[in-house]
């Protein structure tokens, strides 16, 4: 990619996107039952629904008046990439209530609720907090994958696991994170804010993870990165897939890192299959460093 010069597009694809849709794509490809709940409005919404109908898993559409956004994912031959996301439409209180009802009505048949992506403009940053508490009342585990104020309020609601990347963790803690020691300290600080466990996603460097009694460094093998921008979605989905199979925390994180790494070697917004993930899983390294520390 170059700036202030001409660049040519070699290929392009359209897909139903968003972190939640991406997570469902991975879960479905791994053989798990999944339901994606999305908002849809305008001509872009019609495109989304047509693309989602080909996904192979059920999608619950909550209709809204305004046009939904289009996000662009651009990658070059060296594996460098950028995501350009529109801000997204405003959602009315009535529309938001329908989203909440769509989630609530399906919790009794769910084992996990994944809350993925940013919240629309004008929506209270406590929206995910409300859904996390609603899920806990029904003994449904929760994964929170968001940013900004929604992440700050969400972690305080005590989700089962939260999965920030480095930039999201830096914004949450209001400090830069550069060294390994700082990453280790960061996950413990985030855990002290409320979640049961934390997975700090560091891209090709892997994950620093913490739960009630373990602090882990999970390191992927070196790969030729093709398109890394959706690898965190694969990580989150694979963690939930493994947890739903009653695997222990260490193994869940290992599966997550394997899926994220394998998907980073795929073009565009494609995700690795379970078989491709298994091959990477075999060579993911887990280092148990110490018991988790609690910060005041």
mmCIF file of C-alpha atoms in Angstrom:
data_model
loop_
_atom_site.group_PDB
_atom_site.id
_atom_site.type_symbol
_atom_site.label_atom_id
_atom_site.label_comp_id
_atom_site.label_asym_id
_atom_site.label_seq_id
_atom_site.Cartn_x
_atom_site.Cartn_y
_atom_site.Cartn_z
ATOM 1 C CA UNK A 1 0.000 0.000 0.000
ATOM 2 C CA UNK A 2 1.275 3.460 -0.872
ATOM 3 C CA UNK A 3 0.107 6.952 -0.114
ATOM 4 C CA UNK A 4 0.052 9.922 -2.492
ATOM 5 C CA UNK A 5 0.443 7.550 -5.421
ATOM 6 C CA UNK A 6 -1.665 5.141 -7.417
ATOM 7 C CA UNK A 7 -2.264 1.606 -6.145
ATOM 8 C CA UNK A 8 -4.154 -1.156 -7.943
ATOM 9 C CA UNK A 9 -6.662 -3.570 -6.462
ATOM 10 C CA UNK A 10 -5.799 -7.158 -7.364
ATOM 11 C CA UNK A 11 -9.015 -8.712 -6.068
ATOM 12 C CA UNK A 12 -12.035 -7.924 -3.918
ATOM 13 C CA UNK A 13 -14.782 -9.793 -2.119
ATOM 14 C CA UNK A 14 -17.956 -8.833 -0.285
ATOM 15 C CA UNK A 15 -18.984 -10.673 2.862
ATOM 16 C CA UNK A 16 -21.413 -10.328 5.719
ATOM 17 C CA UNK A 17 -19.187 -8.838 8.394
ATOM 18 C CA UNK A 18 -18.903 -7.591 11.933
ATOM 19 C CA UNK A 19 -17.196 -9.331 14.835
ATOM 20 C CA UNK A 20 -20.335 -11.261 15.781
ATOM 21 C CA UNK A 21 -20.930 -12.605 12.268
ATOM 22 C CA UNK A 22 -17.234 -13.497 12.036
ATOM 23 C CA UNK A 23 -17.374 -15.370 15.339
ATOM 24 C CA UNK A 24 -20.419 -17.329 14.168
ATOM 25 C CA UNK A 25 -18.650 -18.202 10.921
ATOM 26 C CA UNK A 26 -15.764 -19.730 12.851
ATOM 27 C CA UNK A 27 -18.016 -21.545 15.335
ATOM 28 C CA UNK A 28 -20.117 -22.961 12.506
ATOM 29 C CA UNK A 29 -17.057 -24.152 10.587
ATOM 30 C CA UNK A 30 -15.837 -25.884 13.770
ATOM 31 C CA UNK A 31 -19.150 -27.774 13.992
ATOM 32 C CA UNK A 32 -20.763 -25.781 16.808
ATOM 33 C CA UNK A 33 -24.341 -24.541 16.867
ATOM 34 C CA UNK A 34 -24.452 -20.761 16.686
ATOM 35 C CA UNK A 35 -26.899 -17.917 16.138
ATOM 36 C CA UNK A 36 -25.825 -14.438 15.056
ATOM 37 C CA UNK A 37 -28.014 -11.498 16.066
ATOM 38 C CA UNK A 38 -27.522 -8.460 13.831
ATOM 39 C CA UNK A 39 -29.179 -5.165 12.993
ATOM 40 C CA UNK A 40 -30.017 -4.441 9.377
ATOM 41 C CA UNK A 41 -31.330 -1.383 7.548
ATOM 42 C CA UNK A 42 -31.317 0.225 4.111
ATOM 43 C CA UNK A 43 -29.755 -1.088 0.913
ATOM 44 C CA UNK A 44 -26.632 -2.200 2.782
ATOM 45 C CA UNK A 45 -28.888 -4.192 5.092
ATOM 46 C CA UNK A 46 -30.409 -6.001 2.129
ATOM 47 C CA UNK A 47 -26.908 -6.917 0.924
ATOM 48 C CA UNK A 48 -25.983 -8.098 4.410
ATOM 49 C CA UNK A 49 -29.029 -10.354 4.644
ATOM 50 C CA UNK A 50 -28.430 -11.901 1.214
ATOM 51 C CA UNK A 51 -24.808 -12.640 2.090
ATOM 52 C CA UNK A 52 -25.692 -13.914 5.580
ATOM 53 C CA UNK A 53 -28.316 -16.258 4.092
ATOM 54 C CA UNK A 54 -25.457 -18.150 2.408
ATOM 55 C CA UNK A 55 -23.497 -18.576 5.639
ATOM 56 C CA UNK A 56 -25.002 -21.906 6.662
ATOM 57 C CA UNK A 57 -25.929 -20.828 10.208
ATOM 58 C CA UNK A 58 -29.056 -19.008 11.453
ATOM 59 C CA UNK A 59 -29.034 -15.231 11.629
ATOM 60 C CA UNK A 60 -31.625 -13.262 13.588
ATOM 61 C CA UNK A 61 -32.134 -9.881 11.919
ATOM 62 C CA UNK A 62 -33.394 -6.911 13.920
ATOM 63 C CA UNK A 63 -34.607 -4.342 11.404
ATOM 64 C CA UNK A 64 -33.720 -0.687 11.921
ATOM 65 C CA UNK A 65 -34.670 2.437 9.980
ATOM 66 C CA UNK A 66 -31.206 3.787 9.195
ATOM 67 C CA UNK A 67 -28.655 2.456 6.728
ATOM 68 C CA UNK A 68 -26.128 0.091 8.283
ATOM 69 C CA UNK A 69 -22.445 0.722 7.752
ATOM 70 C CA UNK A 70 -19.902 -0.725 5.346
ATOM 71 C CA UNK A 71 -16.420 -1.581 6.628
ATOM 72 C CA UNK A 72 -13.383 -1.897 4.373
ATOM 73 C CA UNK A 73 -10.532 -4.317 5.051
ATOM 74 C CA UNK A 74 -7.471 -3.622 2.888
ATOM 75 C CA UNK A 75 -4.396 -5.872 2.871
ATOM 76 C CA UNK A 76 -1.268 -5.900 0.742
ATOM 77 C CA UNK A 77 1.063 -8.676 -0.382
ATOM 78 C CA UNK A 78 3.299 -8.199 2.656
ATOM 79 C CA UNK A 79 0.443 -8.948 5.053
ATOM 80 C CA UNK A 80 0.072 -5.336 6.168
ATOM 81 C CA UNK A 81 -3.494 -4.216 6.508
ATOM 82 C CA UNK A 82 -5.893 -1.535 7.621
ATOM 83 C CA UNK A 83 -9.568 -1.602 8.604
ATOM 84 C CA UNK A 84 -11.620 1.432 7.668
ATOM 85 C CA UNK A 85 -14.900 1.351 9.568
ATOM 86 C CA UNK A 86 -17.783 3.719 9.115
ATOM 87 C CA UNK A 87 -19.261 5.065 12.336
ATOM 88 C CA UNK A 88 -22.520 3.247 11.833
ATOM 89 C CA UNK A 89 -26.150 4.343 12.135
ATOM 90 C CA UNK A 90 -27.987 5.776 15.096
ATOM 91 C CA UNK A 91 -30.453 3.326 16.666
ATOM 92 C CA UNK A 92 -33.680 4.374 18.351
ATOM 93 C CA UNK A 93 -34.647 3.255 21.850
ATOM 94 C CA UNK A 94 -37.382 1.069 20.358
ATOM 95 C CA UNK A 95 -34.927 -0.616 17.987
ATOM 96 C CA UNK A 96 -32.427 -1.161 20.786
ATOM 97 C CA UNK A 97 -35.167 -2.706 22.917
ATOM 98 C CA UNK A 98 -35.835 -5.176 20.092
ATOM 99 C CA UNK A 99 -32.150 -6.126 20.038
ATOM 100 C CA UNK A 100 -32.254 -6.700 23.793
ATOM 101 C CA UNK A 101 -35.412 -8.787 23.463
ATOM 102 C CA UNK A 102 -33.837 -10.876 20.679
ATOM 103 C CA UNK A 103 -30.910 -11.673 22.975
ATOM 104 C CA UNK A 104 -33.018 -12.301 26.075
ATOM 105 C CA UNK A 105 -35.432 -14.650 24.306
ATOM 106 C CA UNK A 106 -32.580 -16.951 23.288
ATOM 107 C CA UNK A 107 -30.533 -17.099 26.466
ATOM 108 C CA UNK A 108 -32.374 -20.087 27.913
ATOM 109 C CA UNK A 109 -31.090 -22.256 25.057
ATOM 110 C CA UNK A 110 -27.558 -20.813 25.058
ATOM 111 C CA UNK A 111 -24.385 -21.774 26.888
ATOM 112 C CA UNK A 112 -22.393 -18.698 25.812
ATOM 113 C CA UNK A 113 -23.237 -15.130 24.802
ATOM 114 C CA UNK A 114 -20.544 -13.388 22.759
ATOM 115 C CA UNK A 115 -20.833 -9.596 22.773
ATOM 116 C CA UNK A 116 -18.767 -8.513 19.819
ATOM 117 C CA UNK A 117 -17.961 -5.166 18.284
ATOM 118 C CA UNK A 118 -18.541 -1.499 18.953
ATOM 119 C CA UNK A 119 -21.889 -0.150 20.042
ATOM 120 C CA UNK A 120 -23.733 2.260 17.719
ATOM 121 C CA UNK A 121 -23.525 6.038 18.175
ATOM 122 C CA UNK A 122 -25.817 7.307 20.899
ATOM 123 C CA UNK A 123 -26.268 3.926 22.597
ATOM 124 C CA UNK A 124 -25.394 3.894 26.288
ATOM 125 C CA UNK A 125 -21.971 2.377 27.024
ATOM 126 C CA UNK A 126 -23.798 0.331 29.677
ATOM 127 C CA UNK A 127 -25.715 -1.666 27.047
ATOM 128 C CA UNK A 128 -23.307 -4.619 27.098
ATOM 129 C CA UNK A 129 -23.206 -4.384 30.891
ATOM 130 C CA UNK A 130 -26.959 -4.975 30.993
ATOM 131 C CA UNK A 131 -26.700 -7.992 28.681
ATOM 132 C CA UNK A 132 -23.834 -9.512 30.691
ATOM 133 C CA UNK A 133 -25.871 -9.314 33.900
ATOM 134 C CA UNK A 134 -28.917 -10.692 32.110
ATOM 135 C CA UNK A 135 -26.868 -13.662 30.891
ATOM 136 C CA UNK A 136 -25.375 -14.318 34.325
ATOM 137 C CA UNK A 137 -28.855 -14.511 35.855
ATOM 138 C CA UNK A 138 -29.547 -17.359 33.428
ATOM 139 C CA UNK A 139 -26.148 -19.005 34.067
ATOM 140 C CA UNK A 140 -24.951 -18.215 30.539
ATOM 141 C CA UNK A 141 -21.227 -17.492 30.176
ATOM 142 C CA UNK A 142 -20.163 -14.308 28.399
ATOM 143 C CA UNK A 143 -17.293 -13.168 26.201
ATOM 144 C CA UNK A 144 -16.820 -9.427 25.725
ATOM 145 C CA UNK A 145 -14.941 -8.186 22.652
ATOM 146 C CA UNK A 146 -15.347 -4.420 22.342
ATOM 147 C CA UNK A 147 -13.523 -1.125 22.898
ATOM 148 C CA UNK A 148 -13.731 2.253 24.585
ATOM 149 C CA UNK A 149 -16.435 3.117 27.090
ATOM 150 C CA UNK A 150 -18.354 -0.082 26.319
ATOM 151 C CA UNK A 151 -15.286 -2.098 27.347
ATOM 152 C CA UNK A 152 -14.709 -0.011 30.477
ATOM 153 C CA UNK A 153 -18.281 -0.487 31.710
ATOM 154 C CA UNK A 154 -18.501 -4.054 30.423
ATOM 155 C CA UNK A 155 -15.530 -5.422 32.373
ATOM 156 C CA UNK A 156 -17.050 -4.070 35.587
ATOM 157 C CA UNK A 157 -20.100 -6.291 34.993
ATOM 158 C CA UNK A 158 -17.886 -9.364 35.437
ATOM 159 C CA UNK A 159 -17.967 -11.174 32.072
ATOM 160 C CA UNK A 160 -16.555 -14.686 31.913
ATOM 161 C CA UNK A 161 -13.761 -13.550 29.593
ATOM 162 C CA UNK A 162 -12.699 -10.326 27.911
ATOM 163 C CA UNK A 163 -10.443 -10.284 24.828
ATOM 164 C CA UNK A 164 -8.872 -6.849 24.172
ATOM 165 C CA UNK A 165 -6.067 -6.357 21.705
ATOM 166 C CA UNK A 166 -3.060 -4.232 22.603
ATOM 167 C CA UNK A 167 -4.553 -0.908 21.471
ATOM 168 C CA UNK A 168 -7.856 -1.586 23.245
ATOM 169 C CA UNK A 169 -6.034 -2.513 26.454
ATOM 170 C CA UNK A 170 -3.934 0.648 26.274
ATOM 171 C CA UNK A 171 -7.059 2.783 25.964
ATOM 172 C CA UNK A 172 -8.754 0.904 28.785
ATOM 173 C CA UNK A 173 -5.806 1.349 31.158
ATOM 174 C CA UNK A 174 -4.823 4.784 29.835
ATOM 175 C CA UNK A 175 -1.181 3.761 29.486
ATOM 176 C CA UNK A 176 1.188 2.518 26.805
ATOM 177 C CA UNK A 177 2.116 -1.164 26.719
ATOM 178 C CA UNK A 178 5.464 -2.021 25.159
ATOM 179 C CA UNK A 179 7.376 -4.606 27.161
ATOM 180 C CA UNK A 180 6.547 -8.164 28.137
ATOM 181 C CA UNK A 181 6.448 -7.118 31.790
ATOM 182 C CA UNK A 182 3.913 -4.405 30.958
ATOM 183 C CA UNK A 183 1.710 -6.925 29.117
ATOM 184 C CA UNK A 184 1.831 -9.252 32.117
ATOM 185 C CA UNK A 185 0.924 -6.433 34.461
ATOM 186 C CA UNK A 186 -1.856 -5.220 32.152
ATOM 187 C CA UNK A 187 -3.825 -8.483 32.142
ATOM 188 C CA UNK A 188 -3.733 -8.626 35.935
ATOM 189 C CA UNK A 189 -4.907 -5.025 36.168
ATOM 190 C CA UNK A 190 -7.757 -5.659 33.735
ATOM 191 C CA UNK A 191 -8.797 -8.776 35.625
ATOM 192 C CA UNK A 192 -8.910 -6.755 38.838
ATOM 193 C CA UNK A 193 -11.528 -4.554 37.149
ATOM 194 C CA UNK A 194 -14.062 -7.383 37.112
ATOM 195 C CA UNK A 195 -13.803 -10.114 34.453
ATOM 196 C CA UNK A 196 -13.153 -13.719 35.453
ATOM 197 C CA UNK A 197 -10.405 -14.052 32.848
ATOM 198 C CA UNK A 198 -8.532 -11.888 30.329
ATOM 199 C CA UNK A 199 -6.958 -12.700 26.975
ATOM 200 C CA UNK A 200 -4.686 -9.897 25.756
ATOM 201 C CA UNK A 201 -4.270 -10.437 22.017
ATOM 202 C CA UNK A 202 -0.860 -9.350 20.674
ATOM 203 C CA UNK A 203 -1.159 -10.439 17.053
ATOM 204 C CA UNK A 204 1.782 -12.509 15.825
ATOM 205 C CA UNK A 205 3.252 -12.400 19.359
ATOM 206 C CA UNK A 206 0.343 -14.454 20.679
ATOM 207 C CA UNK A 207 -1.668 -13.938 23.851
ATOM 208 C CA UNK A 208 -1.061 -13.100 27.486
ATOM 209 C CA UNK A 209 -3.881 -14.682 29.474
ATOM 210 C CA UNK A 210 -4.937 -14.724 33.104
ATOM 211 C CA UNK A 211 -7.708 -16.342 35.136
ATOM 212 C CA UNK A 212 -8.207 -16.836 38.867
ATOM 213 C CA UNK A 213 -4.920 -18.689 39.403
ATOM 214 C CA UNK A 214 -2.904 -18.836 36.183
ATOM 215 C CA UNK A 215 -0.878 -16.331 34.182
ATOM 216 C CA UNK A 216 0.030 -17.625 30.744
ATOM 217 C CA UNK A 217 2.084 -16.597 27.750
ATOM 218 C CA UNK A 218 0.827 -18.455 24.678
ATOM 219 C CA UNK A 219 3.104 -18.140 21.666
ATOM 220 C CA UNK A 220 2.183 -19.047 18.077
ATOM 221 C CA UNK A 221 4.551 -20.411 15.457
ATOM 222 C CA UNK A 222 6.005 -18.092 12.833
ATOM 223 C CA UNK A 223 3.814 -17.924 9.750
ATOM 224 C CA UNK A 224 3.553 -16.000 6.508
ATOM 225 C CA UNK A 225 0.887 -13.456 7.409
ATOM 226 C CA UNK A 226 -1.571 -12.729 4.592
ATOM 227 C CA UNK A 227 -4.503 -10.933 6.259
ATOM 228 C CA UNK A 228 -4.320 -10.583 10.050
ATOM 229 C CA UNK A 229 -7.143 -8.106 10.684
ATOM 230 C CA UNK A 230 -9.871 -10.620 11.594
ATOM 231 C CA UNK A 231 -7.646 -13.053 13.487
ATOM 232 C CA UNK A 232 -8.869 -11.787 16.876
ATOM 233 C CA UNK A 233 -12.419 -12.785 15.890
ATOM 234 C CA UNK A 234 -11.183 -16.312 15.199
ATOM 235 C CA UNK A 235 -9.352 -16.360 18.529
ATOM 236 C CA UNK A 236 -12.474 -15.393 20.481
ATOM 237 C CA UNK A 237 -14.669 -17.915 18.693
ATOM 238 C CA UNK A 238 -12.203 -20.779 19.076
ATOM 239 C CA UNK A 239 -11.805 -20.032 22.794
ATOM 240 C CA UNK A 240 -15.589 -20.303 23.256
ATOM 241 C CA UNK A 241 -15.713 -23.452 21.091
ATOM 242 C CA UNK A 242 -13.055 -25.106 23.260
ATOM 243 C CA UNK A 243 -14.643 -23.920 26.516
ATOM 244 C CA UNK A 244 -17.989 -25.322 25.408
ATOM 245 C CA UNK A 245 -16.250 -28.683 24.980
ATOM 246 C CA UNK A 246 -15.186 -28.469 28.654
ATOM 247 C CA UNK A 247 -11.506 -28.011 27.876
ATOM 248 C CA UNK A 248 -9.428 -26.360 30.587
ATOM 249 C CA UNK A 249 -8.403 -22.697 30.476
ATOM 250 C CA UNK A 250 -4.904 -23.367 29.151
ATOM 251 C CA UNK A 251 -6.204 -25.489 26.298
ATOM 252 C CA UNK A 252 -8.941 -22.971 25.450
ATOM 253 C CA UNK A 253 -6.361 -20.205 25.086
ATOM 254 C CA UNK A 254 -4.137 -22.508 23.032
ATOM 255 C CA UNK A 255 -7.017 -23.259 20.638
ATOM 256 C CA UNK A 256 -7.778 -19.552 20.395
ATOM 257 C CA UNK A 257 -4.192 -18.670 19.480
ATOM 258 C CA UNK A 258 -4.104 -21.515 16.954
ATOM 259 C CA UNK A 259 -7.284 -20.303 15.246
ATOM 260 C CA UNK A 260 -6.169 -16.668 15.191
ATOM 261 C CA UNK A 261 -2.773 -17.612 13.773
ATOM 262 C CA UNK A 262 -4.169 -19.980 11.163
ATOM 263 C CA UNK A 263 -6.715 -17.382 10.051
ATOM 264 C CA UNK A 264 -4.011 -14.712 9.693
ATOM 265 C CA UNK A 265 -2.535 -16.856 6.922
ATOM 266 C CA UNK A 266 -5.815 -16.751 4.966
ATOM 267 C CA UNK A 267 -6.659 -14.130 2.323
ATOM 268 C CA UNK A 268 -9.171 -11.336 2.847
ATOM 269 C CA UNK A 269 -11.786 -12.093 5.475
ATOM 270 C CA UNK A 270 -11.494 -15.877 5.130
ATOM 271 C CA UNK A 271 -11.084 -17.968 8.273
ATOM 272 C CA UNK A 272 -9.116 -21.142 8.833
ATOM 273 C CA UNK A 273 -10.986 -24.437 9.044
ATOM 274 C CA UNK A 274 -10.838 -26.704 12.072
ATOM 275 C CA UNK A 275 -8.371 -28.974 10.269
ATOM 276 C CA UNK A 276 -6.081 -26.045 9.444
ATOM 277 C CA UNK A 277 -6.366 -24.845 13.040
ATOM 278 C CA UNK A 278 -5.440 -28.290 14.369
ATOM 279 C CA UNK A 279 -2.142 -28.180 12.476
ATOM 280 C CA UNK A 280 -1.205 -24.879 14.105
ATOM 281 C CA UNK A 281 -2.476 -26.019 17.509
ATOM 282 C CA UNK A 282 0.180 -28.751 17.536
ATOM 283 C CA UNK A 283 2.991 -26.188 17.554
ATOM 284 C CA UNK A 284 1.541 -23.456 19.781
ATOM 285 C CA UNK A 285 3.765 -22.983 22.844
ATOM 286 C CA UNK A 286 2.335 -22.398 26.321
ATOM 287 C CA UNK A 287 4.439 -20.857 29.085
ATOM 288 C CA UNK A 288 2.974 -20.825 32.581
ATOM 289 C CA UNK A 289 4.687 -17.960 34.316
ATOM 290 C CA UNK A 290 3.196 -17.555 37.785
ATOM 291 C CA UNK A 291 -0.014 -17.299 39.707
ATOM 292 C CA UNK A 292 -2.140 -14.270 38.949
ATOM 293 C CA UNK A 293 -1.577 -11.161 41.027
ATOM 294 C CA UNK A 294 -4.356 -8.843 42.135
ATOM 295 C CA UNK A 295 -3.989 -5.074 41.843
ATOM 296 C CA UNK A 296 -5.823 -2.602 43.976
#
